[in-house]
Amino acid sequence: MWSVIFGSFLSYSPETRVFSATGVPEITIMSPSGESVFTNSKVEFTGKISDDLSPPDKLLIKVFEHTTDSDQAIDITNGGQLTLTPNDQFATFSYLKDFSEGVHNVTFIVTDGDGLSSTSAQTFTVELSETAEQTTNTSKTSLTQTSVEKTESQLMVVTPEVNSLTAGEIGQRPYMSNMFLIPRGAEGEYNPDKVPNNYLPADDMTRVPLDSQILLDIRSVLPFNPTQPLITFFGDSTGKEKLVKTFALPGGITSYIYIFTPEKENLDPSKAYYVYLNPNELIPRLLKFTTVSNNYENYQFDADKGNVDREKDYIHGPYSVVTNTCSFCHSTHNATSQILEGGKYGTVSGTNNLCMACHDGTNGTPELESNYATNKHNQVPDVSCTSCHDPHNPGTKENPNSLHTTYKKASTATGQVNDFSLCFTCHNKDENANIQQYYQNETFTSQSGHNITATSDSGSKLNGQFPCAECHETHGSSNIKMLRTNLGNVKIEDPKLLFESKSVNWDALDERNFCLKCHNNSTAIFGKASTFKDKNAVGEQISGHQTEDKQSCASCHGGTSQSFIESAHAPKRGIHVTIP
């Protein structure tokens, strides 16, 4: 549904504005009129954008299409030709694209630098005559693949002519579009249009084959020739990366395909690997995956099955095929609980202890991170591993961790409330800190400094509130509130720069320390620098922003409640009091 992608955008108003606050950008489609019918495939939209506070060349336009066979809206911005012409107080734009025959629903979104957005939707129909359809089919061009060879002296790359308008739209920095875990030697099968079934998405994937290597799809409108490795940290090992091919994409964009091969012949079994992108070459990202154990190396996704159950999953089903696996965790005659806990591997009472009988690294299973003991979820009554995970679900490539419902991270999150429904199963009540309201209530989302639209050259789809995993470690951390020590998606080598909280209760010092780990005028989150200014626009010093200040961030950015919960999840923007 539209609300899954755009949240309150499309449900708030039938007009083009989302919020009524001053300073929100506006967008108007001037042509074509709604419900138009076209007899050729090329459709051109024209319109106008403006904003009270931002110059028109600082506004970002995105175009999405909603199809009847999917609940997900598709970003089609780069599939057409977008032209922006700034004026003093506004900018006009045109968007030209080939559409297939049938009814189309498209939405234009304009976003300012603070992440405030407005939308305008159009429905139209393409009815091609037989002659027009033949012309369209013969004029379409497919992706152009170019082989490349890297020598010690030079990198031979065929680079398409850069379209300056497209370049201005998607940004000047190269970005990672995709990262996959693939079998060694399978890189020749990759095509941006169709990903092979035996490729695994890297982020949060489990039971990854030990002979895997990493494929990186880097997109850029300018020639890309990195001077440093693209991966800065990969577990505790190193590897080699190599450019293997390029693809010329529509709009003057080039897809550079790199392969990163670990120096070891195989990855270590039952291990969590963390992959950081080099912030000097790309906008920083962090991805994590876990390898399969030695005992169950053969129980993998069948290459031709796509996103279906692991038919050969030995421990977690499917039980219609391997019913004797029930005895690993359950015992019919010797159980110690109502759910018959106490099988071969579950000899200790308690759901969490039952899971940890294996997930402590024994019995050949992937070891849960060492932070398990500090997982605050374990200290809440009636909360256990099965509150989030379904032990009877063997998992799929789309849901490898067998989660009950949706939990998205930076790679896939759009920032809407449905992306984090797993967290909000519990965190939607006062006694559990009602965090859902900061993602759902328009009063909070409209003024939230953490409600942003990622820059298009970040490779992220975020257009809303921060993903929970940007700040929290799901399985526990050494910090209060399960907060991450390594913030900002950049690998931090100096332990003094990590975030560490010593107090039992959250206080002003903890809050300032936490916020300033990102708000330091240099850390880029989703392509945007996290600012912290000591002076306002007219040069006056801002109260609470001086080095010697000990003031809580929530005292200004916590809204009417002045609470750390509000200042962290929906910080009120622009509430700056100057020093007399």
Coordinates of C-alpha atoms in Angstrom, one line a residue:
M1 CA 0.0 0.0 0.0
W2 CA 1.0 3.6 -0.6
S3 CA 1.2 4.2 3.2
V4 CA 3.9 1.6 3.5
I5 CA 6.3 3.7 1.5
F6 CA 5.1 7.3 2.1
G7 CA 3.5 7.0 5.5
S8 CA 1.6 10.1 6.3
F9 CA 2.5 11.7 3.0
L10 CA -0.5 10.4 1.1
S11 CA -3.0 10.0 3.9
Y12 CA -2.7 13.5 5.4
S13 CA -4.2 15.6 2.6
P14 CA -5.7 15.3 -0.8
E15 CA -3.7 18.3 -1.9
T16 CA 0.0 18.4 -2.6
R17 CA 1.1 19.5 0.8
V18 CA 2.0 17.1 3.6
F19 CA 2.4 19.6 6.5
S20 CA 1.0 23.0 6.9
A21 CA 4.0 24.4 8.7
T22 CA 5.9 27.3 7.2
G23 CA 9.0 26.3 5.4
V24 CA 7.7 23.1 4.0
P25 CA 8.4 22.7 0.2
E26 CA 5.6 22.7 -2.3
I27 CA 5.2 20.9 -5.6
T28 CA 2.6 21.4 -8.3
I29 CA 2.1 19.3 -11.4
M30 CA 1.1 21.6 -14.3
S31 CA 0.8 19.0 -17.0
P32 CA -0.6 16.6 -17.9
S33 CA -4.0 16.8 -16.2
G34 CA -5.1 13.8 -14.1
E35 CA -6.6 10.7 -15.7
S36 CA -5.0 11.6 -19.1
V37 CA -4.8 9.0 -21.9
F38 CA -1.7 8.8 -24.1
T39 CA -1.4 7.0 -27.5
N40 CA 2.4 6.8 -27.3
S41 CA 4.8 5.5 -24.7
K42 CA 6.7 8.7 -24.0
V43 CA 5.0 10.8 -21.3
E44 CA 6.3 14.2 -20.1
F45 CA 5.4 15.8 -16.8
T46 CA 6.0 19.5 -16.1
G47 CA 5.6 21.2 -12.8
K48 CA 6.9 23.7 -10.3
I49 CA 8.6 23.4 -6.9
S50 CA 9.2 26.1 -4.2
D51 CA 10.1 26.6 -0.6
D52 CA 9.9 29.5 1.8
L53 CA 13.3 28.8 3.4
S54 CA 15.4 26.8 0.8
P55 CA 16.6 28.0 -2.6
P56 CA 15.1 26.0 -5.4
D57 CA 18.4 24.4 -6.4
K58 CA 18.6 22.8 -2.9
L59 CA 15.4 20.9 -3.3
L60 CA 15.4 17.2 -4.3
I61 CA 12.8 15.6 -6.6
K62 CA 12.0 11.9 -6.6
V63 CA 9.5 10.0 -8.8
F64 CA 7.9 6.7 -7.6
E65 CA 5.5 4.4 -9.4
H66 CA 3.1 2.0 -7.6
T67 CA 2.3 -1.2 -9.5
T68 CA -0.7 -3.5 -8.9
D69 CA 1.5 -6.6 -8.3
S70 CA 3.5 -5.1 -5.5
D71 CA 2.9 -3.3 -2.2
Q72 CA 6.2 -1.5 -2.7
A73 CA 6.5 1.7 -4.6
I74 CA 9.4 1.7 -7.1
D75 CA 11.8 4.6 -7.5
I76 CA 11.8 5.4 -11.2
T77 CA 13.6 8.8 -11.0
N78 CA 16.7 7.6 -12.8
G79 CA 14.7 5.6 -15.3
G80 CA 13.6 8.8 -17.1
Q81 CA 15.0 12.3 -17.9
L82 CA 14.5 14.8 -15.1
T83 CA 15.3 18.5 -16.0
L84 CA 15.3 21.2 -13.3
T85 CA 15.4 24.9 -14.1
P86 CA 15.8 27.2 -11.0
N87 CA 14.4 30.7 -10.8
D88 CA 14.7 33.2 -8.0
Q89 CA 11.8 32.0 -5.9
F90 CA 10.9 28.7 -7.5
A91 CA 12.1 26.1 -10.0
T92 CA 10.3 24.5 -12.9
F93 CA 10.9 20.9 -13.8
S94 CA 10.1 18.3 -16.5
Y95 CA 10.2 14.5 -16.3
L96 CA 10.2 12.4 -19.5
K97 CA 10.0 8.6 -19.5
D98 CA 8.9 5.7 -21.6
F99 CA 5.9 3.9 -20.0
S100 CA 4.4 0.5 -20.9
E101 CA 0.8 0.1 -22.0
G102 CA -1.8 0.3 -19.2
V103 CA -2.7 2.4 -16.2
H104 CA 0.1 4.0 -14.2
N105 CA 0.1 5.6 -10.8
V106 CA 3.1 7.9 -10.1
T107 CA 4.0 10.2 -7.2
F108 CA 6.4 13.1 -7.3
I109 CA 8.1 14.0 -4.0
V110 CA 10.0 17.2 -3.3
T111 CA 12.3 17.3 -0.2
D112 CA 14.3 20.1 1.4
G113 CA 17.6 19.8 3.1
D114 CA 15.9 19.2 6.5
G115 CA 14.0 16.2 5.2
L116 CA 10.5 17.9 5.0
S117 CA 8.6 16.7 2.0
S118 CA 5.5 17.2 -0.1
T119 CA 3.9 15.0 -2.8
S120 CA 1.8 15.2 -5.8
A121 CA 0.2 12.1 -7.4
Q122 CA -1.0 11.4 -11.0
T123 CA -2.9 8.6 -12.6
F124 CA -2.7 8.2 -16.4
T125 CA -3.2 5.6 -19.1
V126 CA -1.0 4.6 -22.0
E127 CA -3.0 3.0 -24.9
L128 CA -0.5 2.1 -27.7
S129 CA -1.6 1.5 -31.3
E130 CA 0.0 -1.5 -32.9
T131 CA 2.4 0.7 -34.9
A132 CA 3.4 2.8 -31.9
E133 CA 4.0 -0.4 -29.8
Q134 CA 6.3 -1.8 -32.5
T135 CA 8.3 1.5 -32.6
T136 CA 8.6 1.5 -28.8
N137 CA 9.9 -2.1 -28.7
T138 CA 12.6 -1.5 -31.4
S139 CA 13.8 1.7 -29.7
K140 CA 14.4 0.3 -26.3
T141 CA 18.1 -0.3 -25.4
S142 CA 19.4 -2.8 -23.0
L143 CA 22.2 -2.5 -20.6
T144 CA 25.6 -2.3 -22.2
Q145 CA 28.2 -4.5 -20.5
T146 CA 31.8 -3.5 -20.9
S147 CA 34.7 -5.8 -19.9
V148 CA 37.5 -4.2 -18.0
E149 CA 41.0 -5.3 -17.1
K150 CA 43.0 -3.9 -14.3
T151 CA 46.7 -3.7 -14.9
E152 CA 49.5 -2.4 -12.5
S153 CA 49.7 0.8 -14.5
Q154 CA 46.1 1.7 -15.4
L155 CA 42.4 0.8 -15.2
M156 CA 40.8 0.5 -18.6
V157 CA 37.1 1.6 -18.3
V158 CA 34.7 2.6 -20.9
T159 CA 32.8 5.6 -19.4
P160 CA 29.5 6.8 -20.9
E161 CA 29.0 10.5 -21.5
V162 CA 27.8 12.2 -18.3
N163 CA 24.4 13.8 -18.4
S164 CA 24.8 16.9 -16.3
L165 CA 21.2 17.1 -15.3
T166 CA 21.1 13.5 -14.2
A167 CA 24.4 14.0 -12.4
G168 CA 23.0 17.0 -10.5
E169 CA 19.9 14.9 -9.6
I170 CA 21.6 11.8 -8.2
G171 CA 24.6 13.6 -6.6
Q172 CA 28.3 13.7 -7.4
R173 CA 29.5 11.0 -5.0
P174 CA 29.7 7.3 -6.0
Y175 CA 27.5 5.1 -3.9
M176 CA 27.0 1.4 -3.2
S177 CA 23.8 0.3 -4.8
N178 CA 24.0 -3.4 -3.9
M179 CA 26.2 -5.8 -1.9
F180 CA 25.8 -9.6 -2.4
L181 CA 27.5 -12.7 -1.0
I182 CA 28.2 -15.0 -4.0
P183 CA 30.0 -18.3 -4.7
R184 CA 33.6 -17.8 -5.8
G185 CA 33.8 -17.5 -9.5
A186 CA 30.2 -16.6 -10.0
E187 CA 30.7 -12.9 -10.6
G188 CA 30.2 -13.3 -14.4
E189 CA 26.6 -14.1 -13.8
Y190 CA 25.7 -10.7 -12.4
N191 CA 23.5 -8.2 -14.2
P192 CA 21.9 -5.2 -12.6
D193 CA 18.6 -6.1 -14.2
K194 CA 18.4 -9.6 -12.9
V195 CA 20.3 -11.0 -9.9
P196 CA 21.0 -14.7 -9.9
N197 CA 19.1 -16.8 -7.3
N198 CA 22.3 -18.1 -5.7
Y199 CA 23.4 -14.6 -4.7
L200 CA 22.6 -13.7 -1.1
P201 CA 21.9 -10.1 0.1
A202 CA 24.7 -9.3 2.5
D203 CA 23.0 -7.3 5.2
D204 CA 21.8 -9.5 8.1
M205 CA 22.2 -12.7 6.1
T206 CA 22.7 -15.9 8.2
R207 CA 24.3 -19.3 7.5
V208 CA 26.4 -17.8 4.7
P209 CA 28.5 -20.4 2.8
L210 CA 32.2 -20.4 3.8
D211 CA 33.5 -20.1 0.2
S212 CA 31.7 -16.8 -0.4
Q213 CA 33.1 -13.7 -1.8
I214 CA 31.6 -10.2 -1.8
L215 CA 30.2 -8.5 -4.9
L216 CA 29.9 -4.7 -4.8
D217 CA 27.8 -2.7 -7.3
I218 CA 29.0 0.9 -7.2
R219 CA 27.0 3.5 -9.1
S220 CA 28.4 6.8 -10.3
V221 CA 27.7 9.5 -12.9
L222 CA 31.4 10.5 -13.0
P223 CA 34.4 8.3 -13.8
F224 CA 35.2 6.2 -10.8
N225 CA 38.7 5.2 -10.1
P226 CA 39.2 4.7 -6.3
T227 CA 42.6 5.4 -4.8
Q228 CA 42.0 3.4 -1.6
P229 CA 40.3 0.0 -0.9
L230 CA 36.5 0.2 -0.9
I231 CA 36.2 -2.0 2.2
T232 CA 38.0 -0.7 5.3
F233 CA 37.1 -3.5 7.7
F234 CA 36.1 -7.1 7.2
G235 CA 36.1 -9.3 10.3
D236 CA 39.7 -9.7 11.5
S237 CA 41.0 -10.7 8.0
T238 CA 41.9 -8.9 4.8
G239 CA 41.3 -9.5 1.2
K240 CA 41.7 -8.3 -2.3
E241 CA 39.2 -6.4 -4.5
K242 CA 39.1 -6.2 -8.2
L243 CA 37.0 -4.4 -10.8
V244 CA 35.5 -7.1 -13.1
K245 CA 33.0 -5.3 -15.3
T246 CA 31.0 -2.2 -15.9
F247 CA 27.4 -1.6 -17.1
A248 CA 26.2 1.6 -18.8
L249 CA 22.8 2.4 -17.2
P250 CA 20.2 4.9 -18.3
G251 CA 20.8 8.5 -17.6
G252 CA 24.5 8.5 -17.9
I253 CA 25.1 6.4 -14.8
T254 CA 27.7 3.7 -14.8
S255 CA 27.6 0.5 -12.6
Y256 CA 31.1 -0.6 -11.5
I257 CA 31.2 -4.2 -10.4
Y258 CA 33.9 -5.1 -7.8
I259 CA 34.7 -8.4 -6.3
F260 CA 36.2 -8.6 -2.8
T261 CA 37.9 -12.0 -2.1
P262 CA 38.9 -12.8 1.4
E263 CA 42.6 -13.8 1.8
K264 CA 41.6 -17.1 3.4
E265 CA 40.4 -19.9 1.3
N266 CA 37.2 -20.0 3.3
L267 CA 35.5 -17.8 5.8
D268 CA 35.5 -18.9 9.5
P269 CA 32.4 -20.9 10.4
S270 CA 29.8 -19.7 12.9
K271 CA 31.1 -16.1 12.8
A272 CA 29.6 -12.7 12.5
Y273 CA 31.4 -10.5 9.9
Y274 CA 31.2 -6.7 9.8
V275 CA 31.8 -4.9 6.5
Y276 CA 32.5 -1.2 6.5
L277 CA 32.8 0.9 3.4
N278 CA 35.7 3.3 3.0
P279 CA 34.3 6.8 3.9
N280 CA 37.0 8.4 1.8
E281 CA 35.6 6.8 -1.4
L282 CA 32.0 6.1 -0.6
I283 CA 29.3 7.4 1.7
P284 CA 29.8 5.2 4.8
R285 CA 27.7 2.0 5.3
L286 CA 27.9 -0.9 7.7
L287 CA 26.6 -4.4 6.9
K288 CA 26.8 -7.6 8.9
F289 CA 26.3 -11.2 8.1
T290 CA 26.9 -14.6 9.8
T291 CA 28.5 -17.7 8.3
V292 CA 27.3 -21.2 8.5
S293 CA 28.7 -23.7 11.0
N294 CA 30.9 -26.6 9.9
N295 CA 28.2 -29.1 10.9
Y296 CA 25.5 -27.7 8.7
E297 CA 27.4 -26.4 5.8
N298 CA 25.3 -28.3 3.3
Y299 CA 22.0 -26.9 4.5
Q300 CA 21.8 -23.9 2.3
F301 CA 19.3 -22.2 0.0
D302 CA 18.7 -24.1 -3.1
A303 CA 20.0 -21.9 -6.0
D304 CA 16.8 -22.3 -8.0
K305 CA 14.3 -21.8 -5.2
G306 CA 14.7 -18.0 -4.7
N307 CA 13.0 -16.7 -1.6
V308 CA 11.4 -19.9 -0.4
D309 CA 12.0 -22.0 2.8
R310 CA 15.3 -23.8 3.3
E311 CA 14.0 -27.2 2.5
K312 CA 17.0 -28.9 4.0
D313 CA 17.2 -26.9 7.2
Y314 CA 18.2 -29.6 9.7
I315 CA 17.4 -27.9 13.0
H316 CA 14.6 -25.4 12.4
G317 CA 12.4 -27.5 10.1
P318 CA 10.4 -27.9 7.9
Y319 CA 9.0 -30.5 10.3
S320 CA 6.7 -32.1 7.8
V321 CA 9.9 -33.5 6.2
V322 CA 12.2 -34.0 9.2
T323 CA 10.0 -34.6 12.2
N324 CA 12.7 -36.2 14.3
T325 CA 14.3 -32.8 14.7
C326 CA 11.6 -31.9 17.2
S327 CA 13.5 -34.1 19.8
F328 CA 16.5 -31.7 19.7
C329 CA 14.5 -29.2 21.8
H330 CA 11.4 -31.1 23.0
S331 CA 10.9 -34.3 25.0
T332 CA 7.6 -36.0 25.1
H333 CA 8.2 -37.9 28.4
N334 CA 10.9 -35.9 30.2
A335 CA 9.9 -32.3 29.5
T336 CA 10.1 -29.7 32.3
S337 CA 7.5 -27.2 30.9
Q338 CA 4.1 -27.0 29.3
I339 CA 5.7 -26.7 25.9
L340 CA 7.7 -29.8 26.5
E341 CA 11.2 -28.2 26.7
G342 CA 14.0 -30.5 27.4
G343 CA 15.1 -32.4 24.3
K344 CA 18.6 -33.4 23.3
Y345 CA 19.9 -29.8 23.2
G346 CA 17.3 -28.2 25.4
T347 CA 18.1 -29.6 28.9
V348 CA 17.7 -26.3 30.7
S349 CA 14.4 -24.8 31.6
G350 CA 13.5 -21.4 30.1
T351 CA 13.1 -20.4 26.5
N352 CA 16.2 -18.2 26.3
N353 CA 18.3 -20.9 28.0
L354 CA 16.9 -23.4 25.6
C355 CA 18.0 -21.3 22.6
M356 CA 21.4 -20.6 24.2
A357 CA 22.0 -24.3 24.7
C358 CA 23.1 -24.2 21.0
H359 CA 23.6 -20.5 20.2
D360 CA 26.5 -20.2 22.5
G361 CA 28.7 -21.6 19.8
T362 CA 28.4 -25.2 20.8
N363 CA 26.7 -28.0 18.8
G364 CA 27.9 -26.4 15.6
T365 CA 25.5 -23.4 15.6
P366 CA 26.3 -19.8 15.0
E367 CA 27.3 -18.1 18.2
L368 CA 25.2 -15.2 19.4
E369 CA 27.3 -12.0 19.9
S370 CA 29.1 -11.9 23.3
N371 CA 26.7 -9.1 24.3
Y372 CA 23.9 -11.6 25.1
A373 CA 24.4 -11.2 28.9
T374 CA 23.8 -7.4 28.6
N375 CA 20.6 -7.8 26.5
K376 CA 18.0 -5.8 28.5
H377 CA 15.3 -7.8 26.7
N378 CA 16.3 -10.8 28.8
Q379 CA 15.5 -8.9 31.9
V380 CA 11.9 -8.1 30.9
P381 CA 9.2 -10.6 32.1
D382 CA 7.5 -12.6 29.4
V383 CA 10.1 -11.5 26.8
S384 CA 12.3 -14.2 25.2
C385 CA 14.1 -15.0 22.0
T386 CA 10.8 -16.3 20.6
S387 CA 9.3 -12.8 21.1
C388 CA 11.1 -11.8 18.0
H389 CA 12.2 -15.1 16.3
D390 CA 10.0 -18.0 15.2
P391 CA 12.0 -21.2 16.0
H392 CA 9.7 -23.2 13.8
N393 CA 10.3 -21.1 10.7
P394 CA 13.3 -22.3 8.7
G395 CA 13.7 -18.8 7.2
T396 CA 14.0 -17.4 3.7
K397 CA 16.4 -15.2 1.8
E398 CA 14.1 -12.3 2.6
N399 CA 13.7 -13.3 6.2
P400 CA 16.9 -15.3 7.1
N401 CA 16.6 -14.7 10.9
S402 CA 13.0 -16.1 11.0
L403 CA 11.6 -12.9 12.5
H404 CA 7.9 -12.7 13.3
T405 CA 7.4 -9.4 11.4
T406 CA 9.3 -6.6 9.7
Y407 CA 12.6 -5.2 11.0
K408 CA 14.6 -3.2 8.4
K409 CA 18.0 -1.6 8.6
A410 CA 19.8 1.0 6.5
S411 CA 20.0 -1.1 3.4
T412 CA 16.2 -1.5 2.9
A413 CA 14.4 0.9 5.4
T414 CA 12.3 3.7 4.1
G415 CA 11.8 5.2 7.5
Q416 CA 8.1 4.5 7.8
V417 CA 6.5 3.0 10.9
N418 CA 5.8 -0.4 9.1
D419 CA 9.6 -0.9 8.6
F420 CA 10.1 -1.5 12.3
S421 CA 6.9 -3.3 13.3
L422 CA 9.0 -5.9 15.1
C423 CA 10.2 -3.3 17.6
F424 CA 6.8 -1.7 17.9
T425 CA 5.2 -4.9 18.8
C426 CA 6.4 -4.0 22.3
H427 CA 7.6 -0.5 22.1
N428 CA 4.2 1.0 21.6
K429 CA 3.1 1.2 25.3
D430 CA 3.9 3.7 28.0
E431 CA 5.4 1.1 30.2
N432 CA 7.8 0.0 27.4
A433 CA 8.5 3.6 26.3
N434 CA 6.0 4.4 23.5
I435 CA 8.6 4.8 20.7
Q436 CA 6.0 4.1 18.0
Q437 CA 4.4 7.5 18.4
Y438 CA 7.6 9.2 17.2
Y439 CA 7.4 7.2 14.0
Q440 CA 3.6 7.4 13.5
N441 CA 2.3 10.7 15.0
E442 CA 2.6 13.5 12.5
T443 CA 3.1 16.0 15.3
F444 CA 6.4 14.3 16.0
T445 CA 7.5 13.3 12.5
S446 CA 6.9 16.7 11.0
Q447 CA 9.3 18.4 13.5
S448 CA 11.8 15.5 13.9
G449 CA 15.4 16.2 13.1
H450 CA 15.8 12.5 12.6
N451 CA 13.1 12.5 9.9
I452 CA 15.3 12.8 6.8
T453 CA 15.5 11.9 3.2
A454 CA 18.8 10.2 2.4
T455 CA 20.8 11.8 -0.4
S456 CA 20.4 9.8 -3.6
D457 CA 24.1 9.2 -3.8
S458 CA 24.0 7.4 -0.4
G459 CA 22.4 4.3 -2.0
S460 CA 19.7 4.3 0.8
K461 CA 15.9 4.4 0.4
L462 CA 15.4 6.3 3.6
N463 CA 12.7 9.0 3.5
G464 CA 11.5 9.1 7.1
Q465 CA 12.6 8.3 10.6
F466 CA 16.0 6.7 11.5
P467 CA 16.1 2.9 11.5
C468 CA 16.3 1.6 15.1
A469 CA 19.5 -0.3 14.3
E470 CA 21.4 3.0 13.6
C471 CA 21.6 3.5 17.4
H472 CA 20.7 0.2 19.1
E473 CA 22.3 -3.3 19.2
T474 CA 19.4 -5.8 19.0
H475 CA 21.1 -8.5 21.1
G476 CA 22.6 -6.2 23.7
S477 CA 25.6 -3.9 24.3
S478 CA 27.9 -2.7 27.0
N479 CA 26.0 0.6 27.1
I480 CA 22.8 1.7 28.8
K481 CA 19.6 1.2 26.6
M482 CA 21.5 -1.3 24.4
L483 CA 23.1 1.6 22.5
R484 CA 25.9 0.9 20.0
T485 CA 29.4 1.8 20.9
N486 CA 30.4 2.4 17.2
L487 CA 28.1 5.1 15.9
G488 CA 28.0 6.8 12.5
N489 CA 28.7 3.7 10.4
V490 CA 32.4 4.4 10.3
K491 CA 34.9 1.9 11.8
I492 CA 36.4 3.6 14.8
E493 CA 39.9 2.5 15.7
D494 CA 40.5 4.7 18.7
P495 CA 38.7 3.3 21.7
K496 CA 38.5 6.8 23.2
L497 CA 36.1 7.8 20.4
L498 CA 33.6 5.0 21.1
F499 CA 30.4 5.8 22.9
E500 CA 30.5 4.3 26.4
S501 CA 28.0 5.0 29.2
K502 CA 28.9 4.1 32.8
S503 CA 25.8 5.2 34.6
V504 CA 22.8 3.1 35.4
N505 CA 20.3 5.9 34.7
W506 CA 20.4 8.1 31.6
D507 CA 21.7 11.6 32.5
A508 CA 22.6 14.8 30.7
L509 CA 26.3 13.8 30.4
D510 CA 25.3 10.4 28.7
E511 CA 22.9 12.2 26.4
R512 CA 25.4 14.9 25.3
N513 CA 28.1 12.2 24.8
F514 CA 25.8 10.1 22.8
C515 CA 24.4 12.8 20.5
L516 CA 27.8 14.4 19.8
K517 CA 29.2 11.1 18.5
C518 CA 27.3 11.8 15.3
H519 CA 26.6 15.6 15.6
N520 CA 30.2 16.6 15.1
N521 CA 30.0 18.4 11.7
S522 CA 31.8 15.6 10.0
T523 CA 30.0 12.3 10.4
A524 CA 27.7 11.6 7.4
I525 CA 24.5 9.8 8.1
F526 CA 22.7 8.7 4.9
G527 CA 24.8 11.1 3.0
K528 CA 24.1 14.1 5.2
A529 CA 26.6 15.6 7.7
S530 CA 25.3 15.7 11.3
T531 CA 25.8 19.3 12.3
F532 CA 26.5 20.9 15.6
K533 CA 26.8 24.7 15.5
D534 CA 28.1 26.9 18.2
K535 CA 26.7 30.0 16.6
N536 CA 23.5 30.8 14.8
A537 CA 23.1 32.4 11.3
V538 CA 23.8 35.9 12.6
G539 CA 26.9 34.9 14.6
E540 CA 25.3 34.7 18.1
Q541 CA 26.5 32.0 20.4
I542 CA 23.9 29.3 21.0
S543 CA 23.1 28.4 24.6
G544 CA 24.0 24.8 25.4
H545 CA 26.3 24.4 22.4
Q546 CA 29.5 25.6 24.0
T547 CA 32.3 23.2 25.0
E548 CA 32.0 24.0 28.7
D549 CA 28.2 23.5 28.7
K550 CA 26.7 20.5 30.6
Q551 CA 23.2 21.1 29.5
S552 CA 21.0 18.2 28.4
C553 CA 20.1 18.1 24.7
A554 CA 16.5 17.3 25.7
S555 CA 16.1 20.7 27.4
C556 CA 15.9 22.3 24.0
H557 CA 15.3 19.4 21.5
G558 CA 13.0 17.3 23.7
G559 CA 9.9 19.1 22.7
T560 CA 7.3 20.0 25.4
S561 CA 8.2 17.0 27.4
Q562 CA 11.9 17.9 27.5
S563 CA 12.5 14.1 27.7
F564 CA 15.6 12.2 26.4
I565 CA 13.2 9.7 24.7
E566 CA 11.7 12.5 22.5
S567 CA 15.0 14.2 21.9
A568 CA 16.6 11.0 20.7
H569 CA 13.7 9.7 18.5
A570 CA 12.1 12.9 17.3
P571 CA 14.5 15.8 18.2
K572 CA 12.8 19.1 17.7
R573 CA 14.7 21.2 15.1
G574 CA 15.9 24.7 15.3
I575 CA 15.2 25.4 19.0
H576 CA 18.2 27.5 19.6
V577 CA 18.4 30.0 22.4
T578 CA 21.2 32.6 22.0
I579 CA 23.6 33.6 24.8
P580 CA 23.0 37.3 25.7

